[in-house]
């Protein structure tokens, strides 16, 4: 009974009216209010302006504010700190300032305004305040700072603006505020409604922490940033970056996005275009896709690092990339590059088990000097190339990679002198062998699409490369002759060459055949007028056999009634028919590129 009465007495003693609370500021030598072991209660609404507050620093501990609390035109001096406090009404800081000096002690006291492990039943508003040493709203994992909503509007914050281990039931609004120093950091924050950051002067924004949950949309609008980082956390609403310039880094690591993620380039004349933007995406899930509209946002470098943790659609449109790097194993991502230009594109240690699609790498108005396309130690799987121009890259370097399952449509291929392999390889035979393997894989890829025309083009390059390979070694001449014979129709691509060959060779056989067959003709030349007349008469008589020369199924008796030297006639006729059959086969082979 006595204990209960004593406790009640302590509670009554620790209750403060507005007048008593203000009086405490004037008389307290410690610049502190509250104790660890006791709770203090302020029962009235509190509004304190600069004329009533004479201290230049203060520390509130374990205080319950039962009414609304307003600090207006207050100079915090070294800082204001609230720890383990409970606010049952609204909290507002308006037109407050601080000095550049810091409070001593633990880290929380190094901020101009610190709120840690506090519970705010109403809204927290910080308007037009100048905080020279930053703003820290902080909690612990098992003892978070909580509030209904947060509005930070206007003013200047030097140092760090940090929200850590905090829960906001409704919206977070950070607008028209200049944030210098370390920028804005949100770590293990939970929000129930929209988070809006617009427009502010802020260099860096970081979303961090595995316990972060943003249950509604996140809008970052009209910003001029050095960097933006999403590191872990769950984003349940839409992410929209609009009219925002990021000059250095956009990094997305290990985050989960349940709704759409859209980035549109800066269109505001007040914001500079990004020049050195480097984008890195790794181990993140985009359940409703990421869309990057980079028409006015040229990007220095894009790093896509794939793993089992990565998933979703990544859609890049109308963007000029200085470099694009794809690495890792793509299990679940669908990646689209539409109307994007790449000065350099690198597939390095990349295995595509899902989808990568590159559509038109020469969009109008974005052409600059392309430099390099590198595929090394990779398996492109069913990577798709639509209207892709490989020929714009002076160097196409392919090293120890698989290309036999790629899909192409409307592609312009590289020339043979553009194809390179590993720079460290100096053995001519190995260089040719690897190039031959590349052409073979591209031929197989075309055959899988039933693209016989492209398949024959790569077959021709494969065989030609093999011929050069054979010339470097001691091989049978028969193999070289076989490859040379294949060139008579460009290895199945040209039917005109074998047709002309049939015509010229048949006329070449015509003369020795009728010279040998006709008994009235001898081989001694007679250049007299009578001799020439006789020659033209015989030429006219035997010209009827010319059509038969194009018939591989003819008989000698169909051409000559009388034969002077049967052996040589039959020998030449048989030889001609063998040559004729070969070139007819070459013509048929060339036509098969159109009809299987």
Coordinates of C-alpha atoms in Angstrom, one line a residue:
X1 CA 0.0 0.0 0.0
X2 CA 2.8 2.3 0.9
X3 CA 4.7 1.4 -2.2
X4 CA 1.7 2.2 -4.4
X5 CA 1.2 5.5 -2.6
X6 CA 4.9 6.4 -3.1
X7 CA 4.7 5.5 -6.8
X8 CA 1.6 7.7 -7.2
X9 CA 3.4 10.5 -5.4
X10 CA 6.3 10.2 -7.8
X11 CA 4.0 10.3 -10.8
X12 CA 2.3 13.4 -9.5
X13 CA 5.6 15.1 -8.8
X14 CA 6.8 14.3 -12.4
X15 CA 3.7 15.9 -14.0
X16 CA 4.4 19.2 -15.7
X17 CA 2.1 21.9 -16.8
X18 CA 3.1 24.3 -19.6
X19 CA 4.2 26.9 -17.1
X20 CA 6.3 24.5 -15.0
X21 CA 7.8 23.0 -18.2
X22 CA 9.0 26.4 -19.5
X23 CA 10.2 27.3 -16.0
X24 CA 12.4 24.2 -16.0
X25 CA 14.2 25.4 -19.2
X26 CA 15.1 28.7 -17.5
X27 CA 16.4 27.1 -14.3
X28 CA 17.8 23.7 -15.2
X29 CA 21.6 23.8 -15.0
X30 CA 22.0 20.4 -16.7
X31 CA 20.1 21.2 -19.9
X32 CA 18.3 17.9 -19.4
X33 CA 14.7 16.9 -18.8
X34 CA 13.8 13.4 -17.6
X35 CA 15.6 10.3 -16.2
X36 CA 16.2 6.7 -17.1
X37 CA 14.3 5.2 -14.2
X38 CA 11.4 7.6 -14.1
X39 CA 8.9 8.9 -16.6
X40 CA 8.1 12.6 -16.8
X41 CA 4.7 13.8 -18.1
X42 CA 3.8 17.1 -19.7
X43 CA 0.1 17.3 -19.5
X44 CA -0.7 20.4 -21.6
X45 CA -0.3 21.4 -25.2
X46 CA 3.1 23.0 -25.6
X47 CA 4.1 25.8 -28.0
X48 CA 7.5 27.3 -27.3
X49 CA 8.9 30.1 -29.4
X50 CA 12.3 31.7 -29.4
X51 CA 11.5 34.4 -26.9
X52 CA 10.7 31.8 -24.2
X53 CA 13.5 29.4 -24.8
X54 CA 16.9 30.6 -23.6
X55 CA 19.0 27.4 -23.7
X56 CA 21.2 26.5 -26.6
X57 CA 21.0 22.7 -26.2
X58 CA 18.7 20.2 -24.5
X59 CA 18.2 16.5 -23.9
X60 CA 14.8 15.0 -23.3
X61 CA 14.7 11.5 -21.8
X62 CA 11.7 9.3 -20.9
X63 CA 9.2 12.1 -21.3
X64 CA 5.4 11.7 -22.1
X65 CA 3.9 14.7 -24.0
X66 CA 0.1 14.3 -23.7
X67 CA -0.8 17.2 -26.0
X68 CA 0.5 18.7 -29.2
X69 CA 4.1 19.9 -29.1
X70 CA 5.3 22.9 -31.2
X71 CA 8.8 24.4 -31.3
X72 CA 8.9 27.6 -33.3
X73 CA 11.8 30.0 -34.1
X74 CA 14.0 28.1 -31.7
X75 CA 17.8 28.2 -31.9
X76 CA 18.8 24.7 -30.9
X77 CA 22.4 25.7 -30.5
X78 CA 24.4 22.4 -30.3
X79 CA 21.3 20.3 -30.6
X80 CA 18.0 19.0 -29.4
X81 CA 17.7 15.3 -28.6
X82 CA 14.6 13.3 -27.7
X83 CA 15.1 9.7 -26.4
X84 CA 12.5 7.2 -25.2
X85 CA 9.8 9.9 -25.4
X86 CA 6.1 9.5 -26.2
X87 CA 4.1 12.1 -28.0
X88 CA 0.4 11.5 -27.9
X89 CA -0.4 14.4 -30.2
X90 CA 1.2 16.3 -33.1
X91 CA 4.9 17.3 -33.1
X92 CA 6.1 20.3 -35.1
X93 CA 9.4 22.1 -35.5
X94 CA 9.1 25.4 -37.4
X95 CA 11.8 27.9 -38.4
X96 CA 14.3 26.4 -36.0
X97 CA 18.0 26.7 -36.4
X98 CA 21.2 25.3 -34.9
X99 CA 24.9 26.1 -34.6
X100 CA 27.7 24.2 -36.2
X101 CA 28.9 23.0 -32.8
X102 CA 28.1 19.4 -31.7
X103 CA 26.9 18.0 -28.5
X104 CA 29.4 15.7 -26.8
X105 CA 28.8 12.0 -26.0
X106 CA 27.2 9.3 -28.1
X107 CA 26.4 9.5 -31.8
X108 CA 22.8 10.7 -31.4
X109 CA 24.0 13.9 -29.8
X110 CA 26.1 14.8 -32.8
X111 CA 22.9 15.7 -34.8
X112 CA 21.2 19.1 -34.5
X113 CA 17.9 17.3 -34.0
X114 CA 17.8 13.7 -32.8
X115 CA 14.8 11.6 -32.2
X116 CA 15.4 8.0 -31.0
X117 CA 13.2 5.2 -29.7
X118 CA 10.3 7.6 -29.6
X119 CA 6.6 6.9 -30.2
X120 CA 4.6 9.7 -31.9
X121 CA 0.9 9.0 -32.1
X122 CA 0.3 12.0 -34.4
X123 CA 2.3 13.5 -37.3
X124 CA 5.8 14.8 -37.2
X125 CA 6.4 18.0 -39.2
X126 CA 9.8 19.7 -39.7
X127 CA 9.3 23.0 -41.6
X128 CA 11.8 25.6 -42.8
X129 CA 14.5 24.5 -40.3
X130 CA 18.2 25.0 -40.6
X131 CA 20.0 22.1 -39.0
X132 CA 23.8 22.5 -39.3
X133 CA 24.6 19.1 -38.0
X134 CA 21.9 17.0 -39.6
X135 CA 18.7 15.3 -38.6
X136 CA 18.6 11.8 -37.1
X137 CA 15.4 9.8 -36.5
X138 CA 16.6 6.6 -35.1
X139 CA 15.5 3.4 -33.3
X140 CA 16.7 -0.1 -32.6
X141 CA 15.6 -3.3 -34.3
X142 CA 13.4 -4.3 -31.3
X143 CA 12.7 -0.7 -30.2
X144 CA 11.8 1.4 -33.2
X145 CA 10.8 5.0 -33.5
X146 CA 7.2 5.2 -34.7
X147 CA 4.9 7.9 -35.9
X148 CA 1.7 8.4 -38.0
X149 CA 3.4 10.5 -40.8
X150 CA 6.5 12.5 -41.5
X151 CA 6.7 15.8 -43.4
X152 CA 10.0 17.5 -44.0
X153 CA 9.5 20.7 -46.0
X154 CA 11.8 23.6 -46.7
X155 CA 15.0 24.5 -44.9
X156 CA 18.6 23.4 -44.9
X157 CA 20.1 20.2 -43.4
X158 CA 23.9 19.9 -43.4
X159 CA 25.5 16.6 -42.6
X160 CA 23.2 13.6 -42.6
X161 CA 19.4 13.2 -42.9
X162 CA 18.9 9.7 -41.6
X163 CA 15.8 7.6 -40.8
X164 CA 16.8 4.3 -39.2
X165 CA 14.8 1.5 -37.7
X166 CA 11.7 3.7 -37.9
X167 CA 8.0 2.9 -38.7
X168 CA 5.8 5.5 -40.3
X169 CA 2.1 4.4 -40.4
X170 CA 1.1 6.7 -43.2
X171 CA 3.1 8.9 -45.7
X172 CA 6.6 10.4 -45.8
X173 CA 7.0 13.7 -47.5
X174 CA 10.4 15.3 -48.1
X175 CA 10.0 18.3 -50.3
X176 CA 11.9 21.6 -51.1
X177 CA 14.7 20.8 -48.7
X178 CA 18.4 21.3 -49.2
X179 CA 20.3 18.3 -47.9
X180 CA 24.1 18.7 -47.9
X181 CA 26.8 16.4 -46.7
X182 CA 26.0 12.7 -46.7
X183 CA 22.5 13.1 -48.2
X184 CA 19.4 11.1 -47.3
X185 CA 19.6 7.6 -45.8
X186 CA 16.6 5.4 -45.0
X187 CA 17.6 2.2 -43.2
X188 CA 15.2 -0.5 -42.1
X189 CA 12.3 1.9 -42.5
X190 CA 8.6 0.8 -42.7
X191 CA 6.1 3.1 -44.4
X192 CA 2.3 2.5 -44.8
X193 CA 1.6 5.0 -47.5
X194 CA 3.4 7.0 -50.2
X195 CA 7.0 8.1 -49.8
X196 CA 7.6 11.3 -51.9
X197 CA 11.0 13.0 -52.3
X198 CA 10.5 16.1 -54.5
X199 CA 12.1 18.4 -55.4
X200 CA 15.1 18.8 -53.1
X201 CA 18.7 19.7 -53.4
X202 CA 20.3 16.4 -52.3
X203 CA 23.4 14.6 -53.6
X204 CA 22.8 11.0 -52.4
X205 CA 19.8 8.9 -51.5
X206 CA 20.2 5.5 -50.0
X207 CA 17.5 2.9 -49.2
X208 CA 19.1 0.3 -47.1
X209 CA 18.3 -2.6 -44.8
X210 CA 16.8 -6.1 -45.1
X211 CA 13.9 -5.1 -42.7
X212 CA 12.8 -2.2 -44.9
X213 CA 9.2 -2.4 -46.1
X214 CA 7.6 0.3 -48.2
X215 CA 3.9 -0.7 -48.5
X216 CA 2.9 2.0 -51.0
X217 CA 4.4 4.0 -53.9
X218 CA 7.8 5.7 -53.8
X219 CA 8.2 8.8 -55.9
X220 CA 11.5 10.5 -56.5
X221 CA 10.8 13.5 -58.7
X222 CA 12.8 16.5 -60.0
X223 CA 16.0 15.5 -58.2
X224 CA 19.6 16.3 -59.2
X225 CA 21.5 13.4 -57.6
X226 CA 25.1 12.1 -57.5
X227 CA 23.9 8.6 -56.5
X228 CA 20.8 6.6 -55.8
X229 CA 21.0 3.2 -54.0
X230 CA 18.4 0.5 -53.3
X231 CA 20.2 -2.0 -51.1
X232 CA 17.8 -4.8 -49.9
X233 CA 14.3 -4.1 -48.7
X234 CA 10.8 -4.8 -50.0
X235 CA 9.0 -2.3 -52.1
X236 CA 5.3 -3.2 -52.5
X237 CA 4.2 -0.2 -54.5
X238 CA 5.2 1.5 -57.6
X239 CA 8.7 3.1 -57.9
X240 CA 8.8 6.2 -60.1
X241 CA 11.9 8.2 -60.9
X242 CA 10.8 11.1 -63.1
X243 CA 12.7 14.2 -64.3
X244 CA 15.5 13.1 -62.1
X245 CA 19.2 13.5 -63.1
X246 CA 21.7 11.0 -61.6
X247 CA 25.2 11.9 -62.4
X248 CA 27.3 9.0 -61.0
X249 CA 25.6 5.8 -59.6
X250 CA 22.3 4.1 -59.7
X251 CA 22.7 0.8 -57.7
X252 CA 20.1 -1.8 -57.0
X253 CA 21.2 -4.7 -54.8
X254 CA 19.1 -7.5 -53.3
X255 CA 15.8 -5.6 -53.3
X256 CA 12.4 -6.9 -54.1
X257 CA 9.9 -4.8 -56.1
X258 CA 6.4 -6.1 -56.2
X259 CA 5.0 -3.3 -58.5
X260 CA 6.5 -1.5 -61.5
X261 CA 9.9 0.3 -61.4
X262 CA 10.0 3.1 -63.9
X263 CA 12.9 5.5 -64.6
X264 CA 12.3 8.3 -67.1
X265 CA 15.0 10.8 -68.2
X266 CA 15.3 14.4 -67.2
X267 CA 13.2 16.8 -69.3
X268 CA 13.4 19.8 -66.9
X269 CA 15.6 22.7 -68.2
X270 CA 16.7 23.3 -64.6
X271 CA 18.2 19.8 -64.3
X272 CA 21.5 18.8 -66.1
X273 CA 21.7 15.7 -68.1
X274 CA 23.5 12.7 -66.6
X275 CA 27.0 12.3 -68.1
X276 CA 28.7 9.7 -66.0
X277 CA 25.9 7.5 -64.9
X278 CA 26.8 4.0 -63.9
X279 CA 24.0 1.6 -63.3
X280 CA 24.4 -1.7 -61.4
X281 CA 21.6 -4.2 -60.9
X282 CA 22.3 -7.4 -58.9
X283 CA 20.3 -10.0 -57.0
X284 CA 17.1 -8.0 -57.3
X285 CA 13.5 -9.1 -58.0
X286 CA 11.2 -7.1 -60.3
X287 CA 7.8 -8.8 -60.1
X288 CA 6.2 -6.2 -62.4
X289 CA 9.3 -5.2 -64.3
X290 CA 11.8 -2.3 -64.5
X291 CA 11.5 0.2 -67.3
X292 CA 14.3 2.6 -68.1
X293 CA 13.4 5.4 -70.6
X294 CA 16.8 6.9 -71.2
X295 CA 16.3 9.0 -74.3
X296 CA 17.7 12.0 -72.6
X297 CA 19.9 10.2 -70.2
X298 CA 23.1 8.8 -71.8
X299 CA 24.6 6.2 -69.6
X300 CA 28.3 5.6 -69.1
X301 CA 28.1 2.0 -67.9
X302 CA 25.4 -0.6 -67.2
X303 CA 26.4 -3.7 -65.1
X304 CA 23.9 -6.5 -65.1
X305 CA 25.0 -9.2 -62.7
X306 CA 22.7 -12.2 -62.8
X307 CA 22.1 -15.0 -60.2
X308 CA 19.4 -17.3 -58.9
X309 CA 18.2 -14.3 -56.7
X310 CA 17.5 -12.2 -59.8
X311 CA 14.2 -12.2 -61.5
X312 CA 11.7 -10.1 -63.5
X313 CA 11.7 -8.0 -66.7
X314 CA 14.3 -5.4 -67.3
X315 CA 13.3 -3.1 -70.2
X316 CA 15.8 -0.5 -71.5
X317 CA 14.6 1.9 -74.2
X318 CA 16.1 4.6 -76.4
X319 CA 19.3 4.8 -74.4
X320 CA 22.9 5.4 -75.5
X321 CA 25.3 3.3 -73.5
X322 CA 29.0 3.8 -73.4
X323 CA 29.5 0.3 -72.0
X324 CA 27.1 -2.6 -71.2
X325 CA 28.4 -5.7 -69.2
X326 CA 26.4 -8.9 -68.7
X327 CA 27.7 -11.4 -66.2
X328 CA 26.6 -14.4 -64.2
X329 CA 23.9 -16.9 -64.8
X330 CA 20.6 -15.5 -66.0
X331 CA 18.0 -18.0 -64.6
X332 CA 14.8 -15.9 -64.4
X333 CA 15.3 -12.4 -66.0
X334 CA 13.9 -11.3 -69.3
X335 CA 16.1 -8.4 -70.5
X336 CA 15.1 -6.2 -73.4
X337 CA 17.2 -3.5 -75.1
X338 CA 15.0 -1.6 -77.5
X339 CA 16.4 1.1 -79.8
X340 CA 19.6 1.3 -77.7
X341 CA 23.1 2.2 -78.9
X342 CA 26.1 0.4 -77.4
X343 CA 29.6 1.8 -77.9
X344 CA 30.9 -1.4 -76.2
X345 CA 28.9 -4.5 -75.2
X346 CA 30.5 -7.3 -73.2
X347 CA 29.2 -10.8 -72.4
X348 CA 31.7 -12.1 -69.8
X349 CA 31.3 -15.4 -68.0
X350 CA 27.6 -15.1 -68.8
X351 CA 25.2 -18.1 -69.1
X352 CA 21.8 -17.2 -70.5
X353 CA 19.1 -19.7 -69.4
X354 CA 16.2 -17.2 -69.8
X355 CA 15.9 -14.4 -72.3
X356 CA 18.0 -11.5 -73.5
X357 CA 16.8 -9.5 -76.5
X358 CA 18.6 -6.8 -78.3
X359 CA 16.4 -4.9 -80.8
X360 CA 17.9 -2.3 -83.1
X361 CA 21.3 -1.1 -82.0
X362 CA 21.4 1.8 -84.5
X363 CA 18.5 4.0 -83.6
X364 CA 18.3 7.3 -85.6
X365 CA 20.0 10.2 -83.8
X366 CA 22.0 8.0 -81.4
X367 CA 24.8 6.8 -83.7
X368 CA 28.3 7.4 -82.4
X369 CA 31.5 5.6 -82.8
X370 CA 31.1 1.9 -81.8
X371 CA 34.2 0.3 -80.5
X372 CA 34.0 -3.3 -79.4
X373 CA 31.7 -6.3 -79.0
X374 CA 33.2 -9.0 -76.7
X375 CA 31.8 -12.4 -75.9
X376 CA 34.1 -14.4 -73.6
X377 CA 33.6 -17.6 -71.7
X378 CA 29.9 -17.3 -72.2
X379 CA 26.9 -19.3 -73.4
X380 CA 24.4 -16.9 -75.0
X381 CA 21.7 -19.5 -75.0
X382 CA 18.6 -18.2 -76.9
X383 CA 19.8 -14.6 -76.8
X384 CA 17.8 -12.7 -79.5
X385 CA 19.2 -10.1 -82.0
X386 CA 16.6 -8.1 -83.9
X387 CA 17.7 -5.6 -86.5
X388 CA 21.2 -5.7 -84.9
X389 CA 24.2 -4.5 -86.9
X390 CA 27.3 -6.3 -85.9
X391 CA 29.3 -4.6 -88.7
X392 CA 29.4 -1.2 -86.8
X393 CA 31.9 -2.8 -84.3
X394 CA 35.5 -2.6 -85.7
X395 CA 36.4 -5.5 -83.4
X396 CA 34.0 -8.4 -82.7
X397 CA 36.0 -10.6 -80.2
X398 CA 34.6 -14.0 -79.4
X399 CA 36.5 -16.2 -76.9
X400 CA 35.6 -19.7 -75.8
X401 CA 31.9 -19.2 -76.1
X402 CA 28.7 -20.9 -77.4
X403 CA 26.6 -19.1 -80.0
X404 CA 24.7 -22.0 -81.6
X405 CA 21.3 -21.3 -80.0
X406 CA 21.0 -17.6 -80.6
X407 CA 18.0 -16.2 -82.6
X408 CA 18.5 -13.5 -85.2
X409 CA 16.2 -11.5 -87.4
X410 CA 17.2 -8.7 -89.8
X411 CA 20.9 -8.9 -88.7
X412 CA 23.8 -7.3 -90.5
X413 CA 26.8 -9.6 -89.8
X414 CA 30.4 -8.7 -89.3
X415 CA 33.1 -9.2 -92.0
X416 CA 35.8 -11.8 -91.6
X417 CA 38.5 -9.1 -90.9
X418 CA 36.4 -7.8 -87.9
X419 CA 36.3 -11.2 -86.2
X420 CA 39.0 -11.6 -83.5
X421 CA 39.8 -14.1 -80.8
X422 CA 41.8 -13.9 -77.6
X423 CA 44.5 -11.3 -77.9
X424 CA 47.0 -13.5 -76.1
X425 CA 46.7 -16.2 -78.8
X426 CA 49.5 -16.0 -81.4
X427 CA 49.5 -19.5 -83.0
X428 CA 48.0 -18.9 -86.6
X429 CA 46.6 -22.5 -86.7
X430 CA 44.8 -22.0 -83.4
X431 CA 43.5 -18.7 -84.4
X432 CA 42.0 -20.1 -87.6
X433 CA 40.7 -23.2 -85.8
X434 CA 38.8 -21.0 -83.3
X435 CA 37.4 -18.8 -86.0
X436 CA 36.3 -21.9 -87.9
X437 CA 34.5 -23.0 -84.8
X438 CA 32.7 -19.6 -84.4
X439 CA 31.5 -19.8 -88.0
X440 CA 30.3 -23.4 -87.4
X441 CA 28.3 -22.4 -84.4
X442 CA 26.7 -19.5 -86.3
X443 CA 25.9 -21.8 -89.1
X444 CA 24.2 -24.2 -86.7
X445 CA 22.2 -21.3 -85.1
X446 CA 20.9 -20.4 -88.6
X447 CA 20.0 -24.0 -89.4
X448 CA 18.0 -24.2 -86.2
X449 CA 15.9 -21.3 -87.5
X450 CA 15.7 -22.9 -91.0
X451 CA 17.6 -19.9 -92.4
X452 CA 19.5 -21.8 -95.1
X453 CA 20.7 -18.6 -96.8
X454 CA 22.6 -17.4 -93.7
X455 CA 23.6 -21.0 -92.8
X456 CA 25.3 -21.3 -96.3
X457 CA 27.0 -17.9 -95.8
X458 CA 28.6 -19.1 -92.6
X459 CA 29.4 -22.5 -94.1
X460 CA 31.3 -20.8 -96.9
X461 CA 33.3 -18.8 -94.3
X462 CA 33.8 -22.0 -92.2
X463 CA 35.2 -23.9 -95.3
X464 CA 37.3 -20.9 -96.4
X465 CA 38.8 -20.6 -92.9
X466 CA 39.5 -24.4 -93.0
X467 CA 41.2 -24.0 -96.3
X468 CA 43.5 -21.4 -94.9
X469 CA 44.1 -23.7 -91.9
X470 CA 45.1 -26.6 -94.2
X471 CA 47.5 -24.4 -96.1
X472 CA 49.5 -24.0 -92.9
X473 CA 50.1 -27.7 -92.4
X474 CA 51.1 -30.8 -94.3
X475 CA 47.8 -32.2 -95.5
X476 CA 46.6 -34.1 -98.6
X477 CA 46.3 -32.0 -101.7
X478 CA 43.0 -33.9 -102.4
X479 CA 41.4 -32.0 -99.4
X480 CA 42.6 -28.7 -100.8
X481 CA 41.1 -29.6 -104.2
X482 CA 37.9 -30.6 -102.7
X483 CA 37.6 -27.2 -100.9
X484 CA 38.6 -25.4 -104.1
X485 CA 35.9 -27.3 -106.0
X486 CA 33.3 -26.0 -103.5
X487 CA 34.2 -22.5 -104.3
X488 CA 32.8 -22.9 -107.8
X489 CA 29.4 -22.0 -106.3
X490 CA 30.6 -20.2 -103.2
X491 CA 29.9 -23.3 -101.2
X492 CA 26.2 -23.4 -102.2
X493 CA 25.4 -19.7 -102.5
X494 CA 25.9 -18.9 -106.2
X495 CA 24.3 -20.7 -109.2
X496 CA 25.6 -18.3 -111.8
X497 CA 29.2 -19.3 -111.5
X498 CA 28.6 -23.0 -112.2
X499 CA 26.3 -22.1 -115.1
X500 CA 28.9 -20.0 -116.8
X501 CA 31.4 -22.8 -116.1
X502 CA 29.1 -25.3 -117.9
X503 CA 28.8 -22.9 -120.9
X504 CA 32.6 -22.2 -121.3
X505 CA 33.7 -25.8 -120.6
X506 CA 31.1 -27.2 -123.0
X507 CA 32.3 -24.9 -125.8
X508 CA 35.8 -25.9 -124.9
X509 CA 35.0 -29.6 -125.4
X510 CA 33.1 -28.9 -128.6
X511 CA 36.1 -28.2 -130.8
X512 CA 38.3 -31.1 -129.9
X513 CA 35.3 -33.5 -130.1
X514 CA 34.3 -32.7 -133.6
X515 CA 38.0 -32.4 -134.8
X516 CA 38.6 -35.9 -133.5
X517 CA 35.3 -37.4 -134.6
X518 CA 35.1 -36.2 -138.2
X519 CA 37.3 -38.3 -140.6
X520 CA 37.6 -35.5 -143.1
X521 CA 39.4 -33.2 -140.7
X522 CA 43.1 -33.6 -140.0
X523 CA 45.3 -31.7 -137.5
X524 CA 47.5 -30.1 -140.0
X525 CA 46.6 -26.4 -140.3
X526 CA 45.5 -25.1 -143.6
X527 CA 45.4 -21.3 -143.6
X528 CA 44.5 -21.0 -147.2
X529 CA 41.1 -19.5 -148.3
X530 CA 39.9 -23.0 -149.2
X531 CA 41.1 -24.3 -145.8
X532 CA 39.1 -21.6 -144.0
X533 CA 36.1 -22.2 -146.1
X534 CA 36.3 -25.9 -145.3
X535 CA 36.6 -25.2 -141.5
X536 CA 33.5 -23.0 -141.5
X537 CA 31.5 -25.6 -143.4
X538 CA 32.5 -28.3 -140.9
X539 CA 31.8 -26.0 -138.0
X540 CA 28.4 -25.3 -139.3
X541 CA 27.7 -29.0 -139.9
X542 CA 28.7 -30.0 -136.4
X543 CA 27.1 -27.1 -134.6
X544 CA 24.0 -29.2 -134.2
X545 CA 25.7 -31.2 -131.4
X546 CA 26.1 -28.1 -129.2
X547 CA 22.7 -28.5 -127.5
X548 CA 23.6 -32.2 -126.8
X549 CA 26.7 -31.0 -124.9
X550 CA 24.4 -29.7 -122.2
X551 CA 22.7 -33.1 -121.8
X552 CA 24.5 -35.4 -119.4
X553 CA 22.4 -38.4 -120.5
X554 CA 23.3 -38.1 -124.2
X555 CA 24.8 -40.8 -126.4
X556 CA 27.8 -40.3 -128.8
X557 CA 25.7 -41.7 -131.6
X558 CA 23.2 -38.8 -131.1
X559 CA 26.1 -36.4 -132.0
X560 CA 28.1 -38.1 -134.7
X561 CA 27.2 -40.4 -137.5
X562 CA 30.8 -41.3 -138.2
X563 CA 33.8 -41.4 -135.8
X564 CA 37.4 -41.2 -136.8
X565 CA 39.0 -41.9 -133.4
X566 CA 36.5 -43.7 -131.2
X567 CA 38.7 -44.0 -128.1
X568 CA 39.4 -40.3 -127.8
X569 CA 35.8 -39.3 -128.6
X570 CA 34.4 -41.6 -126.0
X571 CA 37.1 -40.5 -123.5
X572 CA 36.4 -36.8 -124.0
X573 CA 32.7 -37.4 -124.0
X574 CA 32.8 -39.3 -120.7
X575 CA 35.1 -36.7 -119.1
X576 CA 32.9 -33.9 -120.2
X577 CA 29.8 -35.6 -118.9
X578 CA 31.5 -36.0 -115.5
X579 CA 32.4 -32.3 -115.4
X580 CA 28.9 -31.4 -116.6
X581 CA 27.3 -33.5 -113.9
X582 CA 29.4 -31.9 -111.2
X583 CA 28.5 -28.3 -112.2
X584 CA 24.8 -29.3 -112.6
X585 CA 25.0 -30.5 -109.0
X586 CA 26.6 -27.2 -108.0
X587 CA 23.7 -25.4 -109.6
X588 CA 21.2 -27.5 -107.8
X589 CA 23.0 -27.1 -104.5
X590 CA 23.0 -23.3 -104.9
X591 CA 19.2 -23.4 -105.5
X592 CA 18.7 -25.5 -102.4
X593 CA 19.4 -22.4 -100.3
X594 CA 16.0 -21.3 -101.2
X595 CA 14.2 -24.7 -101.5
X596 CA 15.1 -27.5 -99.2

